[in-house]
Coordinates of C-alpha atoms and ligand atoms in Angstrom, one line a residue:
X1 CA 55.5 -39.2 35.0
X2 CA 54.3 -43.0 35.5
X3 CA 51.2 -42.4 33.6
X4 CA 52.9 -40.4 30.8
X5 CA 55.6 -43.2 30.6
X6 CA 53.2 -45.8 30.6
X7 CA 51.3 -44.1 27.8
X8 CA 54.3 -44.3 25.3
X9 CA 55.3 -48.3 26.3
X10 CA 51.2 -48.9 25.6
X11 CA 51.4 -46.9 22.4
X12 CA 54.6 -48.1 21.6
X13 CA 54.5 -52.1 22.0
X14 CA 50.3 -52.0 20.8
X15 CA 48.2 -55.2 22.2
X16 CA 51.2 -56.5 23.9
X17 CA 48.9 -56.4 27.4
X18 CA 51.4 -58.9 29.5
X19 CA 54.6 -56.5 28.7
X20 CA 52.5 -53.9 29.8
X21 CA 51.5 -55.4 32.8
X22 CA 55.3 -56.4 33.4
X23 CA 56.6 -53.0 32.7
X24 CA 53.9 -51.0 35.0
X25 CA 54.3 -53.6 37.8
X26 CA 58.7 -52.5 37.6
X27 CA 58.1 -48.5 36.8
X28 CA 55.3 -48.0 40.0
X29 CA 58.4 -49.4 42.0
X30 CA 61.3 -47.4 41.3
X31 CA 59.7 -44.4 39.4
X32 CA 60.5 -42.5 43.2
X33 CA 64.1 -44.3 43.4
X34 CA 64.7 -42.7 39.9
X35 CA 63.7 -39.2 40.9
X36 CA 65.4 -39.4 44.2
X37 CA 68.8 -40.3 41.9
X38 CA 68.3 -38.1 39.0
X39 CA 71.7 -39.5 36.8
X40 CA 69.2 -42.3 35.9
X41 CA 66.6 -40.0 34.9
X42 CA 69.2 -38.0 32.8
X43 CA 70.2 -40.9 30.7
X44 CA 67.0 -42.4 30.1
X45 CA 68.0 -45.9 31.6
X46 CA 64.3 -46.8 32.3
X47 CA 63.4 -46.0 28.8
X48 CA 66.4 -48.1 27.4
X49 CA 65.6 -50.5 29.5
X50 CA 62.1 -51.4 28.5
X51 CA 63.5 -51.6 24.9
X52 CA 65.3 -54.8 23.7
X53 CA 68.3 -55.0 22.7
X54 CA 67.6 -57.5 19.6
X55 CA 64.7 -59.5 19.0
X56 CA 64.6 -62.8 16.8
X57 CA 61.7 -63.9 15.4
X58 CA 61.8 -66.7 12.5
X59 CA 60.3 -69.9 10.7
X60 CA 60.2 -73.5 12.1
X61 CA 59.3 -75.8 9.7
X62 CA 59.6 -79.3 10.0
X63 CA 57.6 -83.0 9.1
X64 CA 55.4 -84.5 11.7
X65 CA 55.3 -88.7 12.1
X66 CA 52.4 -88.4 9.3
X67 CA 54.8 -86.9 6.8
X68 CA 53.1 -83.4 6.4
X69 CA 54.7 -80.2 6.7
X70 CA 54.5 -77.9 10.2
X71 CA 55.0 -74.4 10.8
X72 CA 55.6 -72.8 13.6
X73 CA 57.4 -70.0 15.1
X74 CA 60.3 -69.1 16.7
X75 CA 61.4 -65.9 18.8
X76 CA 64.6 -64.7 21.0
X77 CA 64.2 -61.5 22.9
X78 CA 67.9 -60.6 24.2
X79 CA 66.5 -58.1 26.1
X80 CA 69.2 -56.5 28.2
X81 CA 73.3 -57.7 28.6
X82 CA 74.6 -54.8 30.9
X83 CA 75.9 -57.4 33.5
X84 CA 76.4 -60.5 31.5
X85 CA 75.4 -62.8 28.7
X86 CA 71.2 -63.2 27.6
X87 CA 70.3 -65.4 29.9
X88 CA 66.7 -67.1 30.3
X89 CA 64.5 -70.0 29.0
X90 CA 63.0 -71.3 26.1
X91 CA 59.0 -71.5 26.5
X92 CA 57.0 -74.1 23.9
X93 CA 53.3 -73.5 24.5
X94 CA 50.7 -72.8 22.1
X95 CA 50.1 -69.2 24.0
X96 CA 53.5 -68.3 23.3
X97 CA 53.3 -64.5 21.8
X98 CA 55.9 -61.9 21.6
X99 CA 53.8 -60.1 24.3
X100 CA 54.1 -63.1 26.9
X101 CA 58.4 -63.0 25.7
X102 CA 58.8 -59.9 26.7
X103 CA 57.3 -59.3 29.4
X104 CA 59.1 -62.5 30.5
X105 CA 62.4 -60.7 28.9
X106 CA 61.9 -58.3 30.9
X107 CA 61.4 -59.8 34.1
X108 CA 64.5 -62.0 33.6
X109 CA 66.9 -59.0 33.8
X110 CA 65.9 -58.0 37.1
X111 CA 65.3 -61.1 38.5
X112 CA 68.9 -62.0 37.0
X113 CA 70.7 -58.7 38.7
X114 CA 69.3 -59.8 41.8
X115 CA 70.7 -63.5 42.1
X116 CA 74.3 -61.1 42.1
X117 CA 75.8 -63.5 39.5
X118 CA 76.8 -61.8 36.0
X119 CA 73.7 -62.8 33.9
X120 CA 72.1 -60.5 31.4
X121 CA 68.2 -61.2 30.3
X122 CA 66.5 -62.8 27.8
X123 CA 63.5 -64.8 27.5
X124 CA 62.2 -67.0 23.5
X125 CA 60.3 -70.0 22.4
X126 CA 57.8 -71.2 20.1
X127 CA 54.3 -71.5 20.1
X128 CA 55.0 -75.4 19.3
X129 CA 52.9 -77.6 21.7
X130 CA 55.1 -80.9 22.9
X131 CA 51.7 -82.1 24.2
X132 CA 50.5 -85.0 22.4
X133 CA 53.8 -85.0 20.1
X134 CA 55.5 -87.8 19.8
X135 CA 59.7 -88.1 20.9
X136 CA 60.4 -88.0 17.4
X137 CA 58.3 -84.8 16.5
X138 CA 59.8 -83.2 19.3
X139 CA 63.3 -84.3 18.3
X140 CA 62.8 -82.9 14.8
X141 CA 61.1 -79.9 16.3
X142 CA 63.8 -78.7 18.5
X143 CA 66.6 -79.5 15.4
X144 CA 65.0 -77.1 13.3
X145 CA 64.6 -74.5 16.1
X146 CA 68.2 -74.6 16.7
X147 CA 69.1 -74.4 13.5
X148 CA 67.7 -71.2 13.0
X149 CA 68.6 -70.3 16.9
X150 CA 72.3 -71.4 16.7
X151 CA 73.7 -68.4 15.0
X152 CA 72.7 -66.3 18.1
X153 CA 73.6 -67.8 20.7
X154 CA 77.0 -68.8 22.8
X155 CA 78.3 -69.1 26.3
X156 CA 79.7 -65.7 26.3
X157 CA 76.7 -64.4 24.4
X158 CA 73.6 -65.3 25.3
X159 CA 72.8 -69.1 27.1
X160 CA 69.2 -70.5 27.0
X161 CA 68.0 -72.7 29.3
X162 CA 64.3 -74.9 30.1
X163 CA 60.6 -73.6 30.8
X164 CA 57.1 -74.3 30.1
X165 CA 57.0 -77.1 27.8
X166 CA 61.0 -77.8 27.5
X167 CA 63.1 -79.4 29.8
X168 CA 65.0 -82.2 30.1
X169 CA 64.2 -84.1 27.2
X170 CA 63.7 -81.0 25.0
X171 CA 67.4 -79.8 26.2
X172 CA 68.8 -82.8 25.2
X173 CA 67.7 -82.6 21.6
X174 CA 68.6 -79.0 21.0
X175 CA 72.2 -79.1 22.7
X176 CA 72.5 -82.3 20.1
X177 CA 71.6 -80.4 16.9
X178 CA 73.9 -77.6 18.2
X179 CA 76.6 -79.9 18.4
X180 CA 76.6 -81.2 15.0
X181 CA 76.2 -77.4 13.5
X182 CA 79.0 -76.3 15.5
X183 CA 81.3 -79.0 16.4
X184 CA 81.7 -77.2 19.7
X185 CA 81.0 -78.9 23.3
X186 CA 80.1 -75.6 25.0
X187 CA 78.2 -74.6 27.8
X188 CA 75.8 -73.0 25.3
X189 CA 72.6 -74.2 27.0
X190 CA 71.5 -75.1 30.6
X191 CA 69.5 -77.7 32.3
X192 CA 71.6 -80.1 31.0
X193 CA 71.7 -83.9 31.5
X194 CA 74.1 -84.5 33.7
X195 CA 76.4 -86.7 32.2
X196 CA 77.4 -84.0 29.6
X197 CA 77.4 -81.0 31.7
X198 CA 74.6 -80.7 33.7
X199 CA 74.3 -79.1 37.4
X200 CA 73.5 -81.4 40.2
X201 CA 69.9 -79.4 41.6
X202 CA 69.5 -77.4 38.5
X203 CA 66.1 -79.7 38.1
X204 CA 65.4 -79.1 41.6
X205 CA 66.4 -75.0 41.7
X206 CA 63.1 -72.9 41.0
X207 CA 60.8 -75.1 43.2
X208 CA 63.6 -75.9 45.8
X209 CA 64.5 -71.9 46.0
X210 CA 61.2 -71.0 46.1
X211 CA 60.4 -72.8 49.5
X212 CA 63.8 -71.4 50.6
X213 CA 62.0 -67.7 50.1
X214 CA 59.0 -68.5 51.5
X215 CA 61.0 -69.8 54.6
X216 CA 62.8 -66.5 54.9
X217 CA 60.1 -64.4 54.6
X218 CA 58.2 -66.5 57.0
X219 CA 61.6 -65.9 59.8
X220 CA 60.8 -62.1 59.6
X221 CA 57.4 -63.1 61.8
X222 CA 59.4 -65.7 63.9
X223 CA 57.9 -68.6 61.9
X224 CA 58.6 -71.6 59.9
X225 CA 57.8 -74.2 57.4
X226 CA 56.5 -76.9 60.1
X227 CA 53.0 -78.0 59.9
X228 CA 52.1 -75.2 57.7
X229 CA 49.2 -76.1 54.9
X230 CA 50.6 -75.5 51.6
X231 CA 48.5 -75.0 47.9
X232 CA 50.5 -75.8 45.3
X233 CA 50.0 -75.0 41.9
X234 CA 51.1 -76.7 38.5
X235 CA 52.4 -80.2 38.2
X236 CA 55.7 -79.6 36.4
X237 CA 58.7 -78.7 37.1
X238 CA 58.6 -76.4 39.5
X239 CA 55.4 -77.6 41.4
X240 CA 57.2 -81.4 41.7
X241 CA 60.4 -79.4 43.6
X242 CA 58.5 -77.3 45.5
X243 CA 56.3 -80.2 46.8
X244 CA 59.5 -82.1 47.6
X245 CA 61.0 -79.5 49.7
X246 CA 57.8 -79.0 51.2
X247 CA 57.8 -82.4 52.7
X248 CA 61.4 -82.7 53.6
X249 CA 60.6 -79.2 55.4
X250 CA 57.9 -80.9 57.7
X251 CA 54.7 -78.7 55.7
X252 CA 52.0 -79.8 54.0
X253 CA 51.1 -80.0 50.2
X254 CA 47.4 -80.1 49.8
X255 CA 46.9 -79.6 45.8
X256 CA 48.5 -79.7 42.4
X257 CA 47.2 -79.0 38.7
X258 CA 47.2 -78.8 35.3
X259 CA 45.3 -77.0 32.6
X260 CA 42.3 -79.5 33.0
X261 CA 41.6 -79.1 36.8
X262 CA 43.4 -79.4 40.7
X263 CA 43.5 -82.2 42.9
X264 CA 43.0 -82.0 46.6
X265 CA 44.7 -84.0 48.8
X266 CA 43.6 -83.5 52.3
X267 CA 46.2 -86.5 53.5
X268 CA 48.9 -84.2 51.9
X269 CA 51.1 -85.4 49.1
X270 CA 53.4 -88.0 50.8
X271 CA 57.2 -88.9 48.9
X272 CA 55.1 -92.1 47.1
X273 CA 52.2 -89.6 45.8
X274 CA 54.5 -87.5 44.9
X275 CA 57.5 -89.9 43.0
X276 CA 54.1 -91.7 41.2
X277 CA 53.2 -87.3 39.8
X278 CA 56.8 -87.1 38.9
X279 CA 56.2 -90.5 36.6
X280 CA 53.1 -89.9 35.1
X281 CA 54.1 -86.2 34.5
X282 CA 57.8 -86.8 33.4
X283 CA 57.5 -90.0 31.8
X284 CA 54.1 -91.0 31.0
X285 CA 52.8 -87.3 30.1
X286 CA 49.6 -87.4 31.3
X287 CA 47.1 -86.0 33.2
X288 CA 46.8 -84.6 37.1
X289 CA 43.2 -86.2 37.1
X290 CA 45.0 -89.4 37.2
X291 CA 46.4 -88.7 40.9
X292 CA 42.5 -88.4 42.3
X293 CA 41.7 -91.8 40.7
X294 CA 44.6 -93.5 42.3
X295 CA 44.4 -91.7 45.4
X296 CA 40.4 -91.5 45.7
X297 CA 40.6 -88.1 46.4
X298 CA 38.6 -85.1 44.7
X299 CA 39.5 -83.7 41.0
X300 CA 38.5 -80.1 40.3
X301 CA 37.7 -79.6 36.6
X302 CA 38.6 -76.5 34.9
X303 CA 39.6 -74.9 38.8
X304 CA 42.6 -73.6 40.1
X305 CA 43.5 -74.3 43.7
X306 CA 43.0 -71.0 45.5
X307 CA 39.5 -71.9 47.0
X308 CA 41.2 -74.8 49.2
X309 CA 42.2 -73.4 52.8
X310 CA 45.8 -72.7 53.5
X311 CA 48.6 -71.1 55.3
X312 CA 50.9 -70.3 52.1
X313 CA 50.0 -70.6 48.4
X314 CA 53.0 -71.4 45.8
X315 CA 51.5 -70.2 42.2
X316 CA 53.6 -72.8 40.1
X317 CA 51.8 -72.7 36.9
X318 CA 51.8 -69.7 34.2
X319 CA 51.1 -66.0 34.1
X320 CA 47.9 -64.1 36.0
X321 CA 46.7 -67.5 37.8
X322 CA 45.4 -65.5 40.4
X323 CA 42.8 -63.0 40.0
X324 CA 41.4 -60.3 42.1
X325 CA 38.3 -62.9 43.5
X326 CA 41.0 -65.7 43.9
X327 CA 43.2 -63.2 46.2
X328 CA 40.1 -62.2 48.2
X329 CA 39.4 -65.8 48.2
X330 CA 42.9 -66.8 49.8
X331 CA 42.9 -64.1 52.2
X332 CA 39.4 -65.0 53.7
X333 CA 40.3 -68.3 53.9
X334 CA 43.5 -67.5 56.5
X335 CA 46.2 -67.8 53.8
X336 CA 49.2 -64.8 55.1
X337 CA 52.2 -65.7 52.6
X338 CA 52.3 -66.5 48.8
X339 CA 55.5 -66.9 47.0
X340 CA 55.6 -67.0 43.6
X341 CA 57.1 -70.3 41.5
X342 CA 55.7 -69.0 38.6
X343 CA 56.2 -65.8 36.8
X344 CA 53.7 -62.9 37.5
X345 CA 51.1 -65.6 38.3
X346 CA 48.8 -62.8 40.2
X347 CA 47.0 -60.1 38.0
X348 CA 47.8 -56.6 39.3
X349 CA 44.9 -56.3 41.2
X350 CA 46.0 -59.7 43.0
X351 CA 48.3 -58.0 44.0
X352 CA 47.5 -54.8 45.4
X353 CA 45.3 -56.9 47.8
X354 CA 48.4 -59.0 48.8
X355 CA 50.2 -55.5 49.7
X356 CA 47.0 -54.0 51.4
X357 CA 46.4 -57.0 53.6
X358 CA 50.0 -56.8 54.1
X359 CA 50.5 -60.7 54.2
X360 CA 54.0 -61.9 53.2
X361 CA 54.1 -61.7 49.2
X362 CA 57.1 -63.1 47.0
X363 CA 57.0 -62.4 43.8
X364 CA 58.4 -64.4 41.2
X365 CA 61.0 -62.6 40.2
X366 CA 62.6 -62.5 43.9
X367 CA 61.3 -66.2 45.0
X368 CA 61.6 -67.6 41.7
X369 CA 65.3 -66.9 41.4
X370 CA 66.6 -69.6 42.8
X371 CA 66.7 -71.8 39.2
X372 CA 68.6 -68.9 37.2
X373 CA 70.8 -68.8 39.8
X374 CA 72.0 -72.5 39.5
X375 CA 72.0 -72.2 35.6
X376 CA 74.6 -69.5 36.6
X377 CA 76.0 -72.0 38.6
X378 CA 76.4 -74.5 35.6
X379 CA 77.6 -72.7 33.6
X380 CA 80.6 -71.9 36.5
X381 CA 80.8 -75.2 36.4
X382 CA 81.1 -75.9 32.3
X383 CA 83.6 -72.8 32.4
X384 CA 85.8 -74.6 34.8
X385 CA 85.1 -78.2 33.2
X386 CA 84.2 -79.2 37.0
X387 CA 81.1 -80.6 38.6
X388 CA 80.2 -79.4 42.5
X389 CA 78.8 -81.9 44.6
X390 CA 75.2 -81.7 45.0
X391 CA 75.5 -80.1 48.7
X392 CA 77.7 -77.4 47.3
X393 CA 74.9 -76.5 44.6
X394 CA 72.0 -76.7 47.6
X395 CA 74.2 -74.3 50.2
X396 CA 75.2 -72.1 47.1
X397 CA 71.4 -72.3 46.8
X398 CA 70.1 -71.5 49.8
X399 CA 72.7 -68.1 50.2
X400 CA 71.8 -67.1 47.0
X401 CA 68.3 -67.0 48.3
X402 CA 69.0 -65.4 51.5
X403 CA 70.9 -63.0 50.2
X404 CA 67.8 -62.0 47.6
X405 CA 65.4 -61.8 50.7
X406 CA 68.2 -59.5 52.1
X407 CA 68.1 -57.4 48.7
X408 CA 64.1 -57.1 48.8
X409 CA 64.5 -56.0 52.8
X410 CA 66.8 -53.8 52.0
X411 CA 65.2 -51.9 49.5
X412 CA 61.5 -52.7 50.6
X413 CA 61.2 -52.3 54.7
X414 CA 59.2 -49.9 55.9
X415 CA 59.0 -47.2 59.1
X416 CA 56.6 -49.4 60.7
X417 CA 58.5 -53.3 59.5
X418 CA 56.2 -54.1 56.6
X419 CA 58.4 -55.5 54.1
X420 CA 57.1 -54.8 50.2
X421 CA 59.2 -57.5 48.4
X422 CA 58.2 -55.9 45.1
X423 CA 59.2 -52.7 45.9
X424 CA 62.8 -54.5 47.4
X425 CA 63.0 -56.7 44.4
X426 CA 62.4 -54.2 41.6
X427 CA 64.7 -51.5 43.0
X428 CA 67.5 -53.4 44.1
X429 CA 67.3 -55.5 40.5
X430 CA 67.2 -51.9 39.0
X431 CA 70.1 -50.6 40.8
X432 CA 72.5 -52.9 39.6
X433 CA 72.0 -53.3 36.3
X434 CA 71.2 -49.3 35.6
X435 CA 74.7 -48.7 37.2
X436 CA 76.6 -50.7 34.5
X437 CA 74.6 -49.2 32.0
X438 CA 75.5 -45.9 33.3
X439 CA 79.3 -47.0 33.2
X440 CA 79.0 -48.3 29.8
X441 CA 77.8 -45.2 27.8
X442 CA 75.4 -44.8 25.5
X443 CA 74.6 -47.8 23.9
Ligands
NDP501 P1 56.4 -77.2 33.1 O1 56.1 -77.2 31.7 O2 57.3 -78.2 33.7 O3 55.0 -77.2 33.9 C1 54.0 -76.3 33.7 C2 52.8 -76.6 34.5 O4 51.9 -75.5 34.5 C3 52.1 -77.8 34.0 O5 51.5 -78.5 35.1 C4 51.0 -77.2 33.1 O6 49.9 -77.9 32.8 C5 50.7 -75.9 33.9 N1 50.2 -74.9 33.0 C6 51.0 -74.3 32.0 N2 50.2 -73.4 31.3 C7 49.0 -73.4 32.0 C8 47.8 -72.6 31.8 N3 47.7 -71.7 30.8 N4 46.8 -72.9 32.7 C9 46.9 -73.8 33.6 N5 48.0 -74.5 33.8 C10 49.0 -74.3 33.0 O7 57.0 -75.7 33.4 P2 57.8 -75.2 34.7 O8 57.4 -75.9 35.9 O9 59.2 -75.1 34.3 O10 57.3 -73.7 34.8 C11 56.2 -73.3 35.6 C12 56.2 -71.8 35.8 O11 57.5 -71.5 36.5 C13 56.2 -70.9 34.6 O12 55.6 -69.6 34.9 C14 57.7 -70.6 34.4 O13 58.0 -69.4 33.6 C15 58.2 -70.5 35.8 N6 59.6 -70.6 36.1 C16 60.2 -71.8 35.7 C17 61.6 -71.9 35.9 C18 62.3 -73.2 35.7 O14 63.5 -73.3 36.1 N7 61.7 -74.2 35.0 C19 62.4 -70.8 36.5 C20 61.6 -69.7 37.0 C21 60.3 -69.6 36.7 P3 49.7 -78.7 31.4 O15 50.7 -79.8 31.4 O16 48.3 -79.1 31.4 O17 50.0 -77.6 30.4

């Protein structure tokens, strides 16, 4: 049945590999749960599943500082709302396809069903590039997007929030242009600024969350964060959080990156390295090769970081970072846990060594979870018209993450201990979500 079911979603959604990827990764998972519970075989949840609800795909145009004319596009998969309202980020990178929303779509539901908060899935973007764009083109980029976008979304409906390429700055322009086409203050977006509706750790979420994971996985084997020698990929959002929490845990961040190259900082990335990244990244937009020039240490062009030694790797870039020879690599070298900032940041094959060697593997959509969850969170918060105190975010934060490890043991622990967090995460993010579809009929 997996192979036969995998044959339509290839035929079906033609060249759209990542979906594919994202789709075969969730169906090897629960394809036994399904048979073993044969009311989700009967009403083809799995195949409604896979199929959005409603996709969105239209024109951007708009003038760049030069005066010409730019096109790009735009796209909003609102891929599943059993439990709740779309819910998922916007993603502005040149690589943007409808492939790379989909799969991400696709993820987001089951990652969403497992924070336990009432969020539906849904994933869009643009294949605009912010890089090299001035404030202004970006301003008038995001208006025009949310022109178009405005008519589909709402806080009941469907709520975007930050990714790749948009976050604070980007928020802030597209919440503005939906305020003057509405005249509505609404919690319609998260990530906010936090004078007009922002949550206190919502910057700090994904990366913060994702150390939480890793922590909890690394308690099943009676160990913690301390001293532990930590690669670190990206140098955005959710690589800066991670690194922080790193350091207030008492580990040790050894590398960051961007799409030119990693740096490797054998000292470890103290709070100064780490507040002069978050300047130059945030503010100054430019380049991780910087860092090695200021701190004399060594720049890897065109590398990624999984040939440097270490006890725990945190993918925090983009999709399929690590490949088949970078897992071999990391499991020579000593490295026993990886949890995933990014989404699907290992290749399949990746992966299957993680589970052979049976080291202790997050995968994004279980140790990622942590910044969904606080945009849930927010928009509690904009429901209400109240703001939490920034501990009451972080200890919401950290159960919500505990209570997703739970989930993935659950679901994922075997006779002899092992614990397969992608088995866990998938079936129990299934579960929940194919239940209220079952409740709600055919539709
Ligand atoms: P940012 O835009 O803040 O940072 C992305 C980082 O990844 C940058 O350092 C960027 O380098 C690097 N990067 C992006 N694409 C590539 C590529 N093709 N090859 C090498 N490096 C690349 O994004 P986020 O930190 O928000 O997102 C990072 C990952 O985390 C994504 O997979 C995202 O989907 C996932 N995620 C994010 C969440 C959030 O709350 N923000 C929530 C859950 C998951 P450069 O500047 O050179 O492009």
């Amino acid at each position: 049945m997996p192979q036969e079911f995998m044959k339509r979603i290839v035929e079906g959604h033609a060249g759209e590999t990542e979906f594919h990827q994202a789709v075969h990764e969730v169906a090897s998972s629960v394809m036994l749960f399904i048979r073993e519970n044969p009311k989700y075989l009967n009403a083809k949840i799995l195949e409604r599943m896979v199929e959005p609800e409603r996709i969105i795909i239209f024109r951007v145009s708009w003038v760049d500082d030069k005066g010409e004319i730019q096109v790009n596009r735009g796209y909003r998969v609102e891929m599943n709302s059993a439990i709740g309202p779309y819910k998922g980020g916007l993603r502005f990178h040149p690589t943007v396809s409808l492939s790379i929303l989909k799969f991400l779509a696709f993820e987001q539901v089951f990652k969403n069903s497992l924070t336990a908060l009432p969020l539906g899935g849904g994933k869009g973007g643009s294949n605009f590039d912010p890089k090299g764009k001035s404030d202004n083109e970006v301003m008038r980029f995001c208006q025009s997007f949310m022109t178009e976008l405005a008519r589909h979304i709402g806080p009941d409906t469907d709520v975007p929030a930050g990714d790749i390429g948009v976050g604070g700055r980007e928020i802030g322009f597209l919440y503005g242009q939906y305020k003057r086409l509405r005249n509505e203050f609404t919690g319609i977006l998260t990530g906010k600024g936090l004078n007009w509706g922002g949550s206190l750790i919502r910057p700090e979420a994904t990366g913060y969350g994702c150390v939480y994971f890793a922590q909890e996985m690394l308690k099943t084997k009676g160990e913690s964060l301390k001293g532990k020698i930590c690669t670190v990929s990206g140098s955005g959002n959710v690589a800066q959080y991670t690194v922080e929490k790193l350091i207030q845990l008492g580990a040790k961040a050894v590398t960051l990156s961007d799409s030119g190259g990693y740096i490797y900082d054998p000292d470890g990335i103290c709070e100064a390295k780490l507040a002069f990244v978050m300047e130059l990244k945030n503010v100054k937009r430019g380049r991780i090769s910087e860092y090695a020039k200021k701190y004399n240490c060594r720049y890897f062009e065109k590398k990624r970081p999984w040939e440097v030694k270490c006890d725990i790797a945190f993918p925090s870039a983009t999709q399929n970072e690590i490949d088949e020879a970078s897992a071999k690599v990391l499991i020579a070298s000593g490295c026993r846990c990886v949890a995933e900032g990014a989404n699907m940041p290992s290749t399949p094959e990746a992966v299957k060594i993680f589970l052979k060697e049976k080291i202790l593997y997050g995968l994004g959509k279980a140790a990622n979870a942590g910044g969904v969850a606080v945009s849930g969170l927010e928009m509690s918060q904009n429901s209400q018209r109240l703001s939490w105190s920034r501990e009451e975010v972080d200890a919401r934060l950290q159960q919500i993450m505990i209570k997703i490890h739970e989930s993935c043991v659950k679901y994922g622990k075997d006779e002899k201990g092992f614990i397969n967090y992608v088995k866990g995460a998938n079936i129990a993010g299934f579960a929940k979500v194919a239940d209220a579809m079952l409740d709600q009929g055919v539709v």
